[in-house]
Amino acid sequence: MTEAALATSTRPGMGDGAGTSMTAGAPPRSTTCLTTPQATLPPMSKRLKVLSIVGTRPNLMKIAPIAALLERRPEDFEHVLVHTGQHYDYEMSQIFFQELQITEPDHYLGVGSGSHSQQIARTMTGLEPVLLEAQPDVVLVPGDVNSTLAAALAASKLLIPVGHVEAGLRSFDRTMPEETNRLLTDAVSDLLFIHSPEARENLIREGASEDAIHDVGNTMIDTLVAMQARIAEAEPVSADGFEPGSYLVVTLHRPALVDGPKLAEAVAQLTSLSEHMPVVFPVHPRTRAAMEAHGLAVSGDRIRIVDPVGYIEFLGLVSRARAVLTDSGGIQEETTFLNVPCFTLRDNTERPVTVTLGSNVLLGLAPERIAEIPDALAARGQLATVPPRWDGRAADRVVDVLTNAELPTWTPALA
Ligand code: UD1
Ligand code: UDP
């Protein structure tokens, strides 16, 4: 389905997102905030209404295990899922709902592609009436994409408590669009769910309250743990004919790399490297568009450019790869968990634990260094360690925190 078609569609069983009527009489939240001690009440015995927002591919792996746990306990939780529609191609969104068995979203906002301001504005105006109608007790926002920030802002403006899953990550590089999203989302979040030690330090340095920080672990790794048997059985078709353990898996999509001249150099380097090791490159739509715009092509049967692949196929590829070259955030973590050598084509990472404990090496934003990969692999000695609490139980800890959180209640008297 095209972006334009989705922008105007409502799927069966979904709410009408941006078209949801605003309930004029809906009681506003009390003006209290989650971290204001005098405003809190003891844990409630009523069902907790949790509204989660997803919009892009990586959001889905992060929310899937939380959604599954909440939906398994209908006596305790009501879960509402909103998809902003920032990613809309089948292989960037719907395929993960099927593979990870995520329940269809209740609301689809049809935000689509556009400038940062357009995406954020469309998400906020689409989400506001949904929030007013649903009146959730808490809103969960995973990750660091435009949908994450927009949803956090919309909820925060309505004084609805916000829980940020993957809080505290910092690249300290404001040219990276996600860095602004991370900083601002954390600034308005009441529950800060972290999965690495430096996240706590970053948040405390920025003035977050210790009480708001919850070291739950990595929900993206929960998904990997849950899917491991199916990944082990997978026979990744995009590597057909390549020996398992011999090939390089590549993903590149950061604007700093793909929206400029460095992409052509990276493609040329990968073509040369394929003489040493076969290359499988599932291409992100941003990258595909840039390659087409600049007439970039690869040649040779040892380098294979394919469309983005599903989760099982992709993790099947990664777990059988000799190494991975990426600029993705999530893939730095998944390779660390799987102890597959990872080379990150960026100057920095918001996930330093993947370098200090894990299998990740920062190559820099320097495509010429792709040529060093075979030697680096030959010299590689140290095995990766899995960071604490990347154990498949992070979503349980998120749900425990939600159960025990002292959330402010609606105060209709103030309406
Ligand atoms: C977004 C996130 C980035 C995240 C990445 C995960 C922001 C600022 N960026 O980047 O942090 O790492 O998702 O993949 O939120 N497109 C399609 N089909 C789709 C989606 C996108 O063709 O389903 C194309 C469009 O040409 C679009 C471009 O990809 O303009 C970029 O999409 P966008 O969502 O703006 O950013 P990403 O690069 O995907
Ligand atoms: N992924 C996938 N298919 C692909 C490329 C990535 O299923 O073709 C998965 C990957 O395993 C990880 C997530 O998508 O779970 C990462 O998404 P992405 O790299 O787009 O975003 P980032 O993590 O950089 O924000």
Short mmCIF file of C-alpha atoms and ligand atoms in Angstrom, two decimals:
data_model
loop_
_atom_site.label_atom_id
_atom_site.label_comp_id
_atom_site.label_asym_id
_atom_site.label_seq_id
_atom_site.Cartn_x
_atom_site.Cartn_y
_atom_site.Cartn_z
CA MET A 1 0.00 0.00 0.00
CA THR A 2 1.34 3.43 -0.78
CA GLU A 3 1.99 6.11 1.77
CA ALA A 4 -0.79 8.23 0.30
CA ALA A 5 -3.24 5.37 0.51
CA LEU A 6 -2.35 4.68 4.13
CA ALA A 7 -2.57 8.32 5.05
CA THR A 8 -6.28 8.28 4.33
CA SER A 9 -7.12 4.73 5.31
CA THR A 10 -8.38 3.15 8.44
CA ARG A 11 -7.80 -0.55 8.75
CA PRO A 12 -10.52 -2.88 9.92
CA GLY A 13 -10.55 -2.92 13.67
CA MET A 14 -8.56 0.28 13.98
CA GLY A 15 -9.69 3.57 15.36
CA ASP A 16 -9.68 6.48 13.00
CA GLY A 17 -6.63 8.16 14.49
CA ALA A 18 -6.49 11.76 13.45
CA GLY A 19 -10.20 11.69 12.74
CA THR A 20 -11.18 10.62 16.24
CA SER A 21 -13.64 13.14 17.59
CA MET A 22 -12.35 15.25 20.41
CA THR A 23 -14.44 14.74 23.53
CA ALA A 24 -15.04 18.32 24.55
CA GLY A 25 -16.11 17.29 28.04
CA ALA A 26 -13.18 14.96 28.64
CA PRO A 27 -11.66 15.67 32.00
CA PRO A 28 -8.14 16.99 31.80
CA ARG A 29 -5.38 15.39 33.80
CA SER A 30 -4.72 16.82 37.17
CA THR A 31 -1.93 19.34 36.90
CA THR A 32 0.29 17.08 38.95
CA CYS A 33 3.24 15.27 37.53
CA LEU A 34 4.45 11.79 38.23
CA THR A 35 7.59 12.88 40.01
CA THR A 36 5.88 15.39 42.30
CA PRO A 37 5.67 13.51 45.60
CA GLN A 38 2.68 15.35 47.08
CA ALA A 39 0.69 14.69 43.92
CA THR A 40 0.96 10.93 44.00
CA LEU A 41 -1.53 8.41 45.32
CA PRO A 42 -0.99 4.80 46.43
CA PRO A 43 -0.99 2.17 43.66
CA MET A 44 -4.49 1.80 42.27
CA SER A 45 -6.42 -1.44 42.25
CA LYS A 46 -8.26 -0.56 39.02
CA ARG A 47 -6.98 -1.70 35.64
CA LEU A 48 -4.14 0.44 34.40
CA LYS A 49 -4.68 1.85 30.93
CA VAL A 50 -1.41 1.92 28.99
CA LEU A 51 -1.19 3.54 25.57
CA SER A 52 1.92 2.71 23.52
CA ILE A 53 3.10 4.50 20.41
CA VAL A 54 5.10 2.99 17.56
CA GLY A 55 5.98 4.46 14.20
CA THR A 56 9.11 2.92 12.74
CA ARG A 57 10.72 -0.50 12.28
CA PRO A 58 12.93 -0.47 15.40
CA ASN A 59 10.03 0.64 17.64
CA LEU A 60 8.30 -2.66 16.95
CA MET A 61 10.99 -4.95 18.40
CA LYS A 62 11.13 -2.71 21.48
CA ILE A 63 7.39 -2.64 22.22
CA ALA A 64 6.46 -6.21 21.19
CA PRO A 65 7.39 -7.96 24.47
CA ILE A 66 5.76 -5.24 26.61
CA ALA A 67 2.55 -5.35 24.56
CA ALA A 68 2.46 -9.15 24.84
CA LEU A 69 2.77 -9.06 28.64
CA LEU A 70 0.17 -6.33 29.09
CA GLU A 71 -2.29 -8.12 26.85
CA ARG A 72 -1.76 -11.38 28.74
CA ARG A 73 -3.10 -9.72 31.91
CA PRO A 74 -6.44 -8.15 30.90
CA GLU A 75 -7.60 -8.10 34.50
CA ASP A 76 -4.77 -5.70 35.39
CA PHE A 77 -4.11 -3.80 32.18
CA GLU A 78 -5.90 -2.29 29.23
CA HIS A 79 -3.48 -1.76 26.34
CA VAL A 80 -4.05 0.64 23.44
CA LEU A 81 -1.56 0.61 20.57
CA VAL A 82 -1.13 3.59 18.24
CA HIS A 83 0.90 3.41 15.01
CA THR A 84 1.89 6.82 13.69
CA GLY A 85 2.60 5.52 10.18
CA GLN A 86 6.06 7.09 9.97
CA HIS A 87 7.15 3.81 8.35
CA TYR A 88 4.47 2.36 6.11
CA ASP A 89 5.96 -0.09 3.59
CA TYR A 90 4.96 -3.69 4.26
CA GLU A 91 8.59 -4.70 4.88
CA MET A 92 9.23 -1.72 7.22
CA SER A 93 6.15 -2.28 9.39
CA GLN A 94 3.42 -4.86 8.79
CA ILE A 95 5.79 -7.82 8.42
CA PHE A 96 6.97 -7.29 12.01
CA PHE A 97 3.40 -7.27 13.35
CA GLN A 98 3.00 -10.70 11.77
CA GLU A 99 6.36 -12.17 12.76
CA LEU A 100 6.43 -10.78 16.30
CA GLN A 101 2.68 -11.39 16.77
CA ILE A 102 1.93 -7.83 17.76
CA THR A 103 -1.80 -7.11 17.94
CA GLU A 104 -2.98 -4.77 15.17
CA PRO A 105 -2.85 -1.11 16.23
CA ASP A 106 -6.04 0.40 17.61
CA HIS A 107 -5.26 3.69 15.84
CA TYR A 108 -3.28 4.42 12.71
CA LEU A 109 -2.34 8.07 12.21
CA GLY A 110 -1.04 7.90 8.61
CA VAL A 111 1.76 10.39 9.24
CA GLY A 112 4.02 9.12 6.42
CA SER A 113 7.23 10.72 5.19
CA GLY A 114 8.14 14.41 5.29
CA SER A 115 10.43 16.87 6.99
CA HIS A 116 11.10 16.49 10.69
CA SER A 117 8.66 19.26 11.56
CA GLN A 118 5.99 17.81 9.32
CA GLN A 119 6.30 14.35 10.83
CA ILE A 120 6.33 15.67 14.38
CA ALA A 121 3.44 18.09 13.82
CA ARG A 122 1.29 15.48 12.07
CA THR A 123 1.93 12.98 14.85
CA MET A 124 1.04 15.47 17.58
CA THR A 125 -2.17 16.69 15.95
CA GLY A 126 -3.18 13.13 15.07
CA LEU A 127 -2.43 11.79 18.52
CA GLU A 128 -3.98 14.52 20.66
CA PRO A 129 -7.63 13.55 20.04
CA VAL A 130 -6.76 9.87 20.50
CA LEU A 131 -5.23 10.66 23.90
CA LEU A 132 -8.16 12.82 24.95
CA GLU A 133 -10.60 10.07 24.07
CA ALA A 134 -8.59 7.15 25.47
CA GLN A 135 -7.56 8.92 28.69
CA PRO A 136 -4.64 6.55 29.36
CA ASP A 137 -3.00 6.38 32.77
CA VAL A 138 0.41 6.30 31.14
CA VAL A 139 1.86 6.60 27.62
CA LEU A 140 4.82 4.44 26.58
CA VAL A 141 7.20 5.72 23.89
CA PRO A 142 10.07 3.48 22.72
CA GLY A 143 13.27 4.59 20.99
CA ASP A 144 14.46 7.88 19.55
CA VAL A 145 12.60 8.52 16.29
CA ASN A 146 10.42 11.49 15.37
CA SER A 147 7.31 9.52 16.38
CA THR A 148 8.83 9.00 19.84
CA LEU A 149 9.43 12.69 20.51
CA ALA A 150 6.10 13.80 19.03
CA ALA A 151 4.14 11.32 21.11
CA ALA A 152 6.00 12.22 24.29
CA LEU A 153 5.30 15.92 23.71
CA ALA A 154 1.62 15.37 22.92
CA ALA A 155 1.11 13.29 26.06
CA SER A 156 3.15 15.60 28.24
CA LYS A 157 1.16 18.65 27.07
CA LEU A 158 -1.98 16.85 28.28
CA LEU A 159 -0.24 16.11 31.60
CA ILE A 160 -0.38 12.38 30.92
CA PRO A 161 2.59 10.53 32.46
CA VAL A 162 5.13 9.37 29.87
CA GLY A 163 7.36 6.30 30.09
CA HIS A 164 10.39 6.32 27.79
CA VAL A 165 11.65 2.86 26.87
CA GLU A 166 15.37 3.23 25.99
CA ALA A 167 15.94 6.42 27.98
CA GLY A 168 19.31 8.07 28.58
CA LEU A 169 21.18 7.13 25.41
CA ARG A 170 23.39 9.96 24.14
CA SER A 171 25.71 10.23 21.16
CA PHE A 172 26.62 13.81 22.16
CA ASP A 173 26.25 14.66 18.49
CA ARG A 174 23.47 17.16 17.86
CA THR A 175 23.87 16.84 14.10
CA MET A 176 22.21 13.45 14.51
CA PRO A 177 18.44 14.01 14.44
CA GLU A 178 17.83 11.29 16.99
CA GLU A 179 19.93 13.12 19.62
CA THR A 180 17.41 15.95 19.86
CA ASN A 181 14.64 13.37 20.07
CA ARG A 182 16.42 11.57 22.92
CA LEU A 183 17.14 14.71 24.95
CA LEU A 184 13.66 16.16 24.65
CA THR A 185 11.81 12.89 25.15
CA ASP A 186 13.72 12.22 28.35
CA ALA A 187 13.13 15.78 29.54
CA VAL A 188 9.34 15.29 29.49
CA SER A 189 9.27 11.65 30.60
CA ASP A 190 8.24 10.58 34.08
CA LEU A 191 9.38 6.96 33.90
CA LEU A 192 12.86 6.55 32.42
CA PHE A 193 13.44 2.91 31.45
CA ILE A 194 17.16 2.39 30.87
CA HIS A 195 19.21 -0.54 29.62
CA SER A 196 22.84 0.50 30.09
CA PRO A 197 24.89 2.00 32.94
CA GLU A 198 25.90 5.17 31.08
CA ALA A 199 22.23 5.99 30.51
CA ARG A 200 21.78 6.58 34.23
CA GLU A 201 24.85 8.85 34.35
CA ASN A 202 23.60 10.85 31.36
CA LEU A 203 20.16 11.32 32.88
CA ILE A 204 21.43 12.29 36.32
CA ARG A 205 23.84 14.80 34.76
CA GLU A 206 20.88 16.37 32.97
CA GLY A 207 18.93 16.68 36.20
CA ALA A 208 16.66 13.64 36.14
CA SER A 209 15.46 12.31 39.48
CA GLU A 210 16.96 8.97 40.60
CA ASP A 211 13.43 7.87 41.46
CA ALA A 212 12.36 8.22 37.84
CA ILE A 213 15.13 5.95 36.50
CA HIS A 214 14.43 2.23 36.21
CA ASP A 215 17.17 -0.12 35.03
CA VAL A 216 14.94 -2.67 33.35
CA GLY A 217 17.25 -4.05 30.66
CA ASN A 218 16.80 -4.22 26.93
CA THR A 219 13.35 -5.01 25.54
CA MET A 220 14.77 -5.31 22.00
CA ILE A 221 16.88 -8.20 23.31
CA ASP A 222 13.74 -9.72 24.87
CA THR A 223 12.39 -10.01 21.34
CA LEU A 224 15.61 -11.62 20.15
CA VAL A 225 15.53 -14.11 23.02
CA ALA A 226 11.89 -14.93 22.34
CA MET A 227 12.54 -15.48 18.63
CA GLN A 228 15.82 -17.38 18.96
CA ALA A 229 14.41 -20.83 18.13
CA ARG A 230 12.81 -19.54 14.92
CA ILE A 231 15.97 -17.64 14.02
CA ALA A 232 18.04 -20.80 14.54
CA GLU A 233 15.76 -22.70 12.15
CA ALA A 234 15.75 -19.94 9.54
CA GLU A 235 17.42 -20.51 6.21
CA PRO A 236 18.00 -16.96 5.02
CA VAL A 237 17.21 -16.92 1.33
CA SER A 238 19.07 -13.69 0.74
CA ALA A 239 22.33 -15.52 1.50
CA ASP A 240 21.54 -18.51 -0.73
CA GLY A 241 24.77 -19.85 -2.19
CA PHE A 242 26.98 -18.13 0.38
CA GLU A 243 28.70 -20.30 3.00
CA PRO A 244 27.34 -19.66 6.54
CA GLY A 245 30.02 -17.84 8.56
CA SER A 246 31.63 -16.37 5.45
CA TYR A 247 29.67 -13.27 4.54
CA LEU A 248 29.26 -9.65 5.62
CA VAL A 249 25.75 -8.32 6.36
CA VAL A 250 25.40 -4.59 5.69
CA THR A 251 22.77 -2.03 6.69
CA LEU A 252 23.23 1.72 6.20
CA HIS A 253 20.58 4.38 6.61
CA ARG A 254 21.87 7.39 8.60
CA PRO A 255 21.48 10.71 6.74
CA ALA A 256 25.13 11.62 7.53
CA LEU A 257 26.21 8.65 5.47
CA VAL A 258 23.56 8.03 2.84
CA ASP A 259 22.37 11.56 2.03
CA GLY A 260 25.76 12.69 0.77
CA PRO A 261 28.82 11.68 -1.26
CA LYS A 262 29.98 9.09 1.31
CA LEU A 263 27.36 6.64 0.08
CA ALA A 264 29.02 6.31 -3.34
CA GLU A 265 32.33 5.63 -1.64
CA ALA A 266 30.78 3.05 0.66
CA VAL A 267 29.20 1.23 -2.29
CA ALA A 268 32.53 1.22 -4.15
CA GLN A 269 34.34 -0.11 -1.06
CA LEU A 270 31.75 -2.84 -0.56
CA THR A 271 32.13 -3.90 -4.19
CA SER A 272 35.90 -4.27 -3.67
CA LEU A 273 35.47 -6.02 -0.33
CA SER A 274 33.14 -8.59 -1.93
CA GLU A 275 36.22 -10.06 -3.64
CA HIS A 276 37.38 -11.11 -0.12
CA MET A 277 34.03 -11.91 1.47
CA PRO A 278 30.50 -12.08 0.04
CA VAL A 279 28.23 -9.18 0.96
CA VAL A 280 24.46 -9.23 1.66
CA PHE A 281 22.98 -5.73 1.87
CA PRO A 282 19.26 -5.35 2.70
CA VAL A 283 18.74 -1.74 1.68
CA HIS A 284 16.69 0.71 3.76
CA PRO A 285 14.22 2.77 1.66
CA ARG A 286 16.10 6.03 2.42
CA THR A 287 19.28 4.43 1.07
CA ARG A 288 17.52 2.88 -1.91
CA ALA A 289 16.17 6.32 -2.84
CA ALA A 290 19.65 7.87 -2.54
CA MET A 291 21.25 5.09 -4.60
CA GLU A 292 18.67 5.51 -7.32
CA ALA A 293 18.99 9.30 -7.30
CA HIS A 294 22.76 9.05 -7.79
CA GLY A 295 22.71 6.09 -10.16
CA LEU A 296 24.70 3.93 -7.74
CA ALA A 297 24.79 0.25 -8.63
CA VAL A 298 26.84 -2.76 -7.63
CA SER A 299 28.21 -5.42 -9.87
CA GLY A 300 29.31 -8.97 -9.31
CA ASP A 301 27.60 -12.05 -7.93
CA ARG A 302 29.38 -11.83 -4.55
CA ILE A 303 27.50 -8.67 -3.50
CA ARG A 304 23.77 -8.89 -3.17
CA ILE A 305 21.51 -5.87 -2.74
CA VAL A 306 18.03 -6.80 -1.55
CA ASP A 307 14.95 -5.02 -0.19
CA PRO A 308 14.63 -4.74 3.60
CA VAL A 309 13.95 -8.20 4.99
CA GLY A 310 11.78 -9.45 7.85
CA TYR A 311 13.03 -9.96 11.37
CA ILE A 312 13.59 -13.72 11.19
CA GLU A 313 15.35 -13.50 7.85
CA PHE A 314 17.49 -10.60 9.08
CA LEU A 315 18.52 -12.14 12.40
CA GLY A 316 19.00 -15.42 10.53
CA LEU A 317 21.48 -13.59 8.31
CA VAL A 318 23.22 -11.82 11.19
CA SER A 319 23.59 -14.92 13.33
CA ARG A 320 25.24 -16.77 10.40
CA ALA A 321 27.39 -13.84 9.29
CA ARG A 322 31.16 -13.53 9.52
CA ALA A 323 30.55 -9.90 10.50
CA VAL A 324 28.13 -7.01 10.22
CA LEU A 325 28.74 -3.49 8.92
CA THR A 326 26.10 -1.02 10.01
CA ASP A 327 25.13 2.44 11.17
CA SER A 328 21.98 1.17 12.89
CA GLY A 329 21.48 1.62 16.62
CA GLY A 330 19.59 -1.60 17.31
CA ILE A 331 21.90 -3.79 15.24
CA GLN A 332 24.90 -2.74 17.37
CA GLU A 333 22.99 -4.25 20.30
CA GLU A 334 21.80 -7.41 18.58
CA THR A 335 25.33 -8.23 17.32
CA THR A 336 26.65 -7.71 20.86
CA PHE A 337 24.09 -10.16 22.21
CA LEU A 338 24.88 -12.69 19.47
CA ASN A 339 28.66 -12.08 19.69
CA VAL A 340 28.86 -11.41 15.97
CA PRO A 341 31.63 -8.91 15.08
CA CYS A 342 30.08 -5.54 14.30
CA PHE A 343 31.72 -2.60 12.52
CA THR A 344 29.88 0.68 12.91
CA LEU A 345 30.36 3.25 10.19
CA ARG A 346 29.84 6.26 12.44
CA ASP A 347 32.03 8.68 14.41
CA ASN A 348 30.16 8.00 17.64
CA THR A 349 27.63 5.73 19.23
CA GLU A 350 24.91 6.37 21.79
CA ARG A 351 25.44 2.71 22.76
CA PRO A 352 29.05 2.70 24.09
CA VAL A 353 28.41 -0.47 26.09
CA THR A 354 28.40 -2.36 22.77
CA VAL A 355 32.02 -1.21 22.31
CA THR A 356 33.25 -1.63 25.89
CA LEU A 357 31.56 -4.98 26.59
CA GLY A 358 30.24 -6.08 23.24
CA SER A 359 31.42 -6.94 19.75
CA ASN A 360 31.20 -3.46 18.27
CA VAL A 361 34.09 -1.49 16.70
CA LEU A 362 33.58 2.14 15.69
CA LEU A 363 35.12 2.60 12.26
CA GLY A 364 34.23 6.28 12.04
CA LEU A 365 32.20 7.92 9.31
CA ALA A 366 34.92 6.77 6.96
CA PRO A 367 33.91 4.40 4.14
CA GLU A 368 37.57 3.93 3.15
CA ARG A 369 37.98 1.95 6.39
CA ILE A 370 35.65 -0.77 5.06
CA ALA A 371 38.78 -2.16 3.39
CA GLU A 372 40.25 -2.87 6.86
CA ILE A 373 37.51 -5.32 7.83
CA PRO A 374 39.22 -8.58 6.73
CA ASP A 375 42.41 -7.76 8.68
CA ALA A 376 40.44 -6.58 11.70
CA LEU A 377 38.54 -9.86 11.72
CA ALA A 378 41.74 -11.88 11.49
CA ALA A 379 43.21 -9.96 14.45
CA ARG A 380 40.04 -10.10 16.56
CA GLY A 381 40.54 -11.94 19.83
CA GLN A 382 38.22 -10.85 22.55
CA LEU A 383 34.79 -12.36 22.97
CA ALA A 384 31.88 -10.07 23.62
CA THR A 385 30.10 -10.00 26.97
CA VAL A 386 26.37 -9.49 27.18
CA PRO A 387 25.57 -6.36 29.23
CA PRO A 388 23.69 -6.83 32.51
CA ARG A 389 19.93 -7.34 32.21
CA TRP A 390 20.00 -8.07 28.51
CA ASP A 391 18.42 -11.34 29.54
CA GLY A 392 15.00 -11.57 27.93
CA ARG A 393 13.20 -10.29 31.07
CA ALA A 394 13.25 -6.53 30.52
CA ALA A 395 9.57 -6.29 29.63
CA ASP A 396 8.65 -8.07 32.87
CA ARG A 397 10.55 -5.36 34.74
CA VAL A 398 8.81 -2.60 32.78
CA VAL A 399 5.44 -4.10 33.68
CA ASP A 400 6.47 -4.43 37.34
CA VAL A 401 7.39 -0.75 37.39
CA LEU A 402 4.06 0.17 35.78
CA THR A 403 2.22 -1.94 38.34
CA ASN A 404 3.90 -0.25 41.28
CA ALA A 405 4.23 3.29 39.92
CA GLU A 406 2.44 5.97 41.84
CA LEU A 407 0.58 7.53 38.95
CA PRO A 408 -1.60 10.59 39.47
CA THR A 409 -5.29 9.91 38.93
CA TRP A 410 -7.78 11.85 36.83
CA THR A 411 -9.30 14.69 38.79
CA PRO A 412 -12.61 15.54 37.13
CA ALA A 413 -13.22 18.15 39.82
CA LEU A 414 -10.53 20.25 38.14
CA ALA A 415 -12.10 19.91 34.65
C1 UD1 B 1 13.90 6.79 10.85
C2 UD1 B 1 14.41 7.45 12.13
C3 UD1 B 1 15.76 6.86 12.51
C4 UD1 B 1 15.69 5.35 12.59
C5 UD1 B 1 15.12 4.78 11.31
C6 UD1 B 1 14.89 3.30 11.48
C7 UD1 B 1 13.82 9.80 12.56
C8 UD1 B 1 14.31 11.20 12.53
N1 UD1 B 1 14.60 8.90 11.97
O1 UD1 B 1 14.81 7.13 9.83
O2 UD1 B 1 16.14 7.34 13.79
O3 UD1 B 1 16.99 4.83 12.81
O4 UD1 B 1 13.85 5.40 11.03
O5 UD1 B 1 14.78 2.64 10.25
O6 UD1 B 1 12.77 9.54 13.08
N2 UD1 B 1 10.57 5.51 3.33
C9 UD1 B 1 9.89 4.62 2.51
N3 UD1 B 1 9.04 3.73 3.10
C10 UD1 B 1 8.84 3.68 4.43
C11 UD1 B 1 9.54 4.58 5.25
C12 UD1 B 1 10.39 5.49 4.69
O7 UD1 B 1 10.03 4.64 1.29
O8 UD1 B 1 8.06 2.81 4.90
C13 UD1 B 1 11.53 6.45 2.69
C14 UD1 B 1 10.92 7.79 2.32
O9 UD1 B 1 11.54 8.22 1.13
C15 UD1 B 1 11.36 8.68 3.46
C16 UD1 B 1 12.70 8.10 3.85
O10 UD1 B 1 12.58 6.71 3.64
O11 UD1 B 1 11.46 10.03 3.10
C17 UD1 B 1 13.12 8.37 5.29
O12 UD1 B 1 12.11 7.92 6.20
P1 UD1 B 1 11.99 8.61 7.66
O13 UD1 B 1 10.96 7.90 8.44
O14 UD1 B 1 11.84 10.08 7.52
O15 UD1 B 1 13.41 8.40 8.28
P2 UD1 B 1 14.34 7.12 8.32
O16 UD1 B 1 15.55 7.39 7.53
O17 UD1 B 1 13.54 5.91 8.01
N1 UDP B 2 16.03 -5.21 10.75
C1 UDP B 2 15.22 -6.08 10.03
N2 UDP B 2 15.38 -6.15 8.67
C2 UDP B 2 16.30 -5.41 7.99
C3 UDP B 2 17.12 -4.52 8.73
C4 UDP B 2 16.95 -4.43 10.11
O1 UDP B 2 14.39 -6.79 10.61
O2 UDP B 2 16.38 -5.54 6.75
C5 UDP B 2 15.83 -5.08 12.21
C6 UDP B 2 17.06 -5.25 13.07
O3 UDP B 2 17.30 -6.60 13.38
C7 UDP B 2 16.69 -4.44 14.31
C8 UDP B 2 15.90 -3.28 13.73
O4 UDP B 2 15.44 -3.74 12.45
O5 UDP B 2 15.84 -5.22 15.15
C9 UDP B 2 16.78 -2.06 13.58
O6 UDP B 2 16.13 -1.10 12.82
P1 UDP B 2 16.90 0.07 12.10
O7 UDP B 2 18.29 -0.32 11.83
O8 UDP B 2 16.04 0.47 10.95
O9 UDP B 2 16.78 1.25 13.15
P2 UDP B 2 17.74 1.81 14.29
O10 UDP B 2 17.95 0.71 15.28
O11 UDP B 2 19.00 2.29 13.66
O12 UDP B 2 16.98 2.96 14.85
#
